[in-house]
CSV table of C-alpha atoms in Angstrom, one decimal:
chain,number,residue,atom,x,y,z
A,1,MET,CA,202.8,93.6,54.5
A,2,ALA,CA,201.3,94.5,57.9
A,3,LEU,CA,198.1,96.5,58.1
A,4,GLU,CA,198.4,99.6,60.3
A,5,VAL,CA,195.5,101.6,61.8
A,6,ALA,CA,195.6,104.8,63.8
A,7,PHE,CA,193.4,105.3,66.7
A,8,PRO,CA,193.0,108.0,69.5
A,9,ASN,CA,195.6,107.7,72.2
A,10,PRO,CA,194.6,109.2,75.5
A,11,THR,CA,198.3,109.9,76.4
A,12,GLY,CA,198.5,112.3,73.5
A,13,ARG,CA,201.7,110.8,72.1
A,14,CYS,CA,202.2,111.1,68.3
A,15,GLY,CA,199.7,113.9,67.9
A,16,GLY,CA,197.0,112.0,69.7
A,17,LEU,CA,197.3,108.9,67.5
A,18,ASP,CA,198.8,105.5,68.4
A,19,TRP,CA,199.6,102.8,65.9
A,20,ARG,CA,198.8,99.2,66.0
A,21,VAL,CA,198.8,96.1,63.8
A,22,PRO,CA,195.4,94.3,64.0
A,23,LYS,CA,195.3,91.0,65.8
A,24,LEU,CA,193.9,88.1,64.0
A,25,HIS,CA,190.7,88.0,66.1
A,26,GLU,CA,189.8,91.7,65.6
A,27,ARG,CA,187.7,93.4,62.9
A,28,TRP,CA,188.2,97.1,62.8
A,29,LEU,CA,185.8,99.7,61.4
A,30,LEU,CA,187.6,102.6,59.8
A,31,GLU,CA,186.4,106.2,59.5
A,32,ASP,CA,185.7,105.9,55.7
A,33,GLY,CA,183.3,103.0,56.4
A,34,LEU,CA,185.7,100.3,55.3
A,35,GLU,CA,185.7,97.3,57.7
A,36,LEU,CA,189.3,96.0,58.1
A,37,CYS,CA,189.9,92.4,58.9
A,38,PRO,CA,193.5,90.9,58.7
A,39,ARG,CA,192.0,88.1,56.6
A,40,VAL,CA,191.5,90.6,53.8
A,41,GLU,CA,194.9,91.1,52.2
A,42,SER,CA,193.7,93.5,49.5
A,43,VAL,CA,193.0,96.3,51.9
A,44,PRO,CA,195.4,99.2,51.2
A,45,CYS,CA,198.0,99.7,53.8
A,46,GLN,CA,197.2,103.3,54.5
A,47,PRO,CA,196.8,104.9,58.0
A,48,ARG,CA,193.2,105.7,58.9
A,49,ARG,CA,191.5,106.7,62.1
A,50,LEU,CA,189.9,103.8,64.0
A,51,VAL,CA,186.2,104.3,64.7
A,52,GLY,CA,185.5,101.0,66.6
A,53,LEU,CA,186.6,97.4,66.9
A,54,ARG,CA,184.7,94.2,67.4
A,55,PRO,CA,186.9,91.3,68.7
A,56,THR,CA,185.6,87.8,67.9
A,57,ILE,CA,186.2,87.0,71.6
A,58,ASP,CA,183.1,89.1,72.4
A,59,ARG,CA,181.0,86.7,70.3
A,60,MET,CA,182.5,83.7,72.1
A,61,LYS,CA,181.9,84.8,75.7
A,62,SER,CA,180.1,82.0,77.5
A,63,ILE,CA,176.3,82.3,77.5
A,64,THR,CA,175.1,82.0,81.1
A,65,THR,CA,171.4,81.4,80.3
A,66,TRP,CA,169.9,78.0,79.3
A,67,THR,CA,166.7,76.0,79.1
A,68,SER,CA,165.2,73.3,81.1
A,69,GLN,CA,166.1,70.8,78.4
A,70,ASP,CA,169.7,71.9,78.6
A,71,ILE,CA,169.6,71.0,82.3
A,72,ARG,CA,168.0,67.7,81.5
A,73,TYR,CA,170.7,66.7,79.1
A,74,ILE,CA,173.5,67.9,81.4
A,75,GLU,CA,172.0,65.7,84.1
A,76,ARG,CA,172.2,62.8,81.6
A,77,THR,CA,175.9,63.6,81.0
A,78,VAL,CA,176.4,63.3,84.8
A,79,GLU,CA,174.8,59.9,84.7
A,80,LEU,CA,177.2,58.9,82.0
A,81,ALA,CA,180.2,60.4,83.9
A,82,LEU,CA,179.3,58.4,87.0
A,83,GLY,CA,179.1,55.3,84.9
A,84,ALA,CA,182.6,55.9,83.5
A,85,GLU,CA,183.9,56.4,87.0
A,86,GLY,CA,182.2,53.2,88.1
A,87,ARG,CA,184.3,51.2,85.6
A,88,GLY,CA,187.5,52.9,86.7
A,89,ASP,CA,187.6,55.8,84.3
A,90,VAL,CA,187.6,59.6,84.6
A,91,PRO,CA,184.0,60.9,85.2
A,92,VAL,CA,183.1,62.8,82.1
A,93,GLY,CA,180.0,62.2,80.0
A,94,SER,CA,178.7,63.6,76.7
A,95,VAL,CA,175.4,63.7,74.8
A,96,ILE,CA,174.8,65.0,71.3
A,97,THR,CA,171.2,66.0,70.3
A,98,LEU,CA,169.4,67.1,67.2
A,99,MET,CA,166.0,68.8,67.4
A,100,ASP,CA,165.8,67.8,71.1
A,101,GLU,CA,166.4,64.1,70.3
A,102,VAL,CA,169.5,62.2,71.4
A,103,VAL,CA,171.5,61.0,68.4
A,104,SER,CA,174.6,59.8,70.3
A,105,GLU,CA,176.1,59.4,73.8
A,106,GLY,CA,179.6,58.8,75.1
A,107,SER,CA,181.6,58.7,78.2
A,108,ALA,CA,185.4,58.8,78.9
A,109,ARG,CA,187.3,55.6,78.0
A,110,VAL,CA,190.8,57.0,78.7
A,111,MET,CA,191.7,54.4,81.3
A,112,SER,CA,189.1,51.6,81.6
A,113,GLU,CA,190.1,49.8,78.4
A,114,GLY,CA,193.8,50.3,78.5
A,115,TYR,CA,195.4,53.7,78.4
A,116,GLN,CA,193.9,55.5,75.4
A,117,PRO,CA,194.4,59.3,75.8
A,118,ARG,CA,192.2,60.3,72.8
A,119,ARG,CA,189.1,58.6,74.1
A,120,HIS,CA,187.5,61.6,75.8
A,121,ALA,CA,183.7,61.6,76.3
A,122,GLU,CA,183.1,64.1,73.5
A,123,GLN,CA,185.2,62.0,71.0
A,124,GLU,CA,183.2,58.9,71.9
A,125,ALA,CA,179.9,60.8,71.4
A,126,LEU,CA,181.0,62.3,68.0
A,127,ALA,CA,182.0,58.8,66.8
A,128,GLY,CA,178.5,57.6,67.4
A,129,VAL,CA,176.7,60.2,65.3
A,130,PRO,CA,175.0,58.5,62.3
A,131,ILE,CA,176.6,59.4,59.0
A,132,GLU,CA,173.4,60.6,57.4
A,133,LEU,CA,172.9,63.3,60.1
A,134,TRP,CA,176.2,65.1,59.6
A,135,PRO,CA,174.8,67.5,57.0
A,136,ARG,CA,172.8,68.9,59.9
A,137,ALA,CA,175.7,69.3,62.3
A,138,LYS,CA,175.0,73.1,62.7
A,139,GLU,CA,171.6,72.1,64.3
A,140,MET,CA,173.3,69.8,66.8
A,141,THR,CA,174.2,70.5,70.4
A,142,CYS,CA,176.9,68.7,72.3
A,143,TYR,CA,176.3,68.5,76.0
A,144,THR,CA,179.2,67.6,78.2
A,145,SER,CA,179.7,67.4,82.0
A,146,LEU,CA,183.0,69.3,81.7
A,147,GLU,CA,184.0,72.1,79.4
A,148,PRO,CA,185.7,70.6,76.4
A,149,CYS,CA,189.5,70.5,76.2
A,150,LEU,CA,191.5,71.7,73.1
A,151,MET,CA,191.3,68.3,71.4
A,152,CYS,CA,187.6,68.0,71.8
A,153,TYR,CA,186.9,71.6,70.9
A,154,GLY,CA,188.9,71.2,67.7
A,155,SER,CA,186.8,68.1,66.8
A,156,LEU,CA,183.5,69.8,67.6
A,157,LEU,CA,184.6,72.9,65.6
A,158,LEU,CA,185.7,71.0,62.5
A,159,CYS,CA,182.7,68.7,62.6
A,160,GLY,CA,180.5,71.8,62.5
A,161,ILE,CA,178.6,71.3,65.8
A,162,GLY,CA,176.5,74.4,66.3
A,163,ARG,CA,176.3,74.6,70.1
A,164,VAL,CA,178.2,73.4,73.1
A,165,VAL,CA,176.7,73.2,76.6
A,166,PHE,CA,178.9,72.2,79.5
A,167,GLY,CA,178.3,71.5,83.2
A,168,ALA,CA,181.5,72.6,84.8
A,169,THR,CA,184.3,75.0,83.8
A,170,ASP,CA,187.7,73.4,83.2
A,171,LEU,CA,189.9,75.9,85.1
A,172,LEU,CA,193.2,74.6,83.8
A,173,GLY,CA,192.6,73.1,80.3
A,174,GLY,CA,189.3,74.5,79.0
A,175,ALA,CA,189.1,75.4,75.3
A,176,ARG,CA,187.9,79.0,76.1
A,177,PHE,CA,191.5,80.0,76.6
A,178,ILE,CA,192.2,79.9,72.9
A,179,PHE,CA,189.1,81.8,71.7
A,180,ASP,CA,191.0,85.1,71.2
A,181,THR,CA,193.9,83.4,69.2
A,182,MET,CA,191.9,81.4,66.6
A,183,PRO,CA,193.4,81.0,63.1
A,184,PRO,CA,192.5,83.6,60.5
A,185,TYR,CA,189.8,81.4,59.0
A,186,TYR,CA,187.7,81.9,62.1
A,187,ALA,CA,188.6,85.6,62.6
A,188,ASP,CA,185.0,86.7,62.2
A,189,GLY,CA,183.7,83.9,64.4
A,190,ARG,CA,182.6,81.9,61.4
A,191,GLY,CA,181.9,78.3,62.2
A,192,MET,CA,182.6,78.6,65.9
A,193,PRO,CA,179.9,77.0,68.1
A,194,THR,CA,177.8,78.8,70.7
A,195,TRP,CA,179.4,78.3,74.1
A,196,VAL,CA,176.9,77.8,77.0
A,197,GLY,CA,177.7,77.2,80.6
A,198,PRO,CA,178.6,76.3,83.3
A,199,VAL,CA,175.1,74.9,83.7
A,200,LEU,CA,175.3,72.7,86.8
A,201,PRO,CA,178.5,73.6,88.6
A,202,GLU,CA,176.9,72.6,92.0
A,203,ILE,CA,177.0,69.0,90.7
A,204,CYS,CA,179.6,69.0,87.9
A,205,ASP,CA,182.4,70.9,89.8
A,206,ALA,CA,182.9,67.9,92.1
A,207,LEU,CA,183.2,65.6,89.0
A,208,TYR,CA,185.8,68.0,87.6
A,209,GLU,CA,187.9,67.8,90.7
A,210,ARG,CA,188.0,64.1,90.5
A,211,VAL,CA,188.8,64.3,86.7
A,212,ASP,CA,191.7,66.6,87.5
A,213,ALA,CA,193.0,64.3,90.2
A,214,ARG,CA,193.0,61.3,87.9
A,215,PHE,CA,194.6,63.1,85.0
A,216,ARG,CA,197.5,64.2,87.2
A,217,THR,CA,198.4,60.5,87.4
A,218,LEU,CA,198.4,59.9,83.6
A,219,PRO,CA,201.3,60.5,81.2
A,220,CYS,CA,199.1,62.9,79.2
A,221,GLY,CA,195.7,64.4,79.7
């Protein structure tokens, strides 16, 4: 059964109330103090006046402040990206840190060892994380020269990485486009990493342009 909530309608239609079904990424606070989330099926389906709403997407807006060590690690991802480009691959690099120590690095191997579309830089870095460190995934940061794609974001999310810092925004395929349509499990932002960037667009945007040009020649990005 759908959950319906009434809230003030400036047009004055329906006695000043409009009716909506909550979207999965919204948590709504009702006038009787009950917080309504679509994940909670036991909430009675009775009209109540909406007091306020808190979309998860607000929590996931990109943070645009960072530290000197963030810049240092993004600069390292640029070095890795240029190394990938030097061997004929797309220029993307990634670094994973824990307590300001590098635990794994990776760069794109989509093209240089045969066509392998899943071998993005973040995937390569995740594969190198020592098994014994995974219980501390929430303390880890994944640095990448380019905003993660849907595949890499999904991997980072399900691996429990706590923070993602990227150098350039992916204007066409960045994961941020799905933040407001996450599954109900993540409706309250639970488990979603902090999103930081773009940190060095003056350097990484040029890499992104070359990535985009190369991907356009491939069967799949």
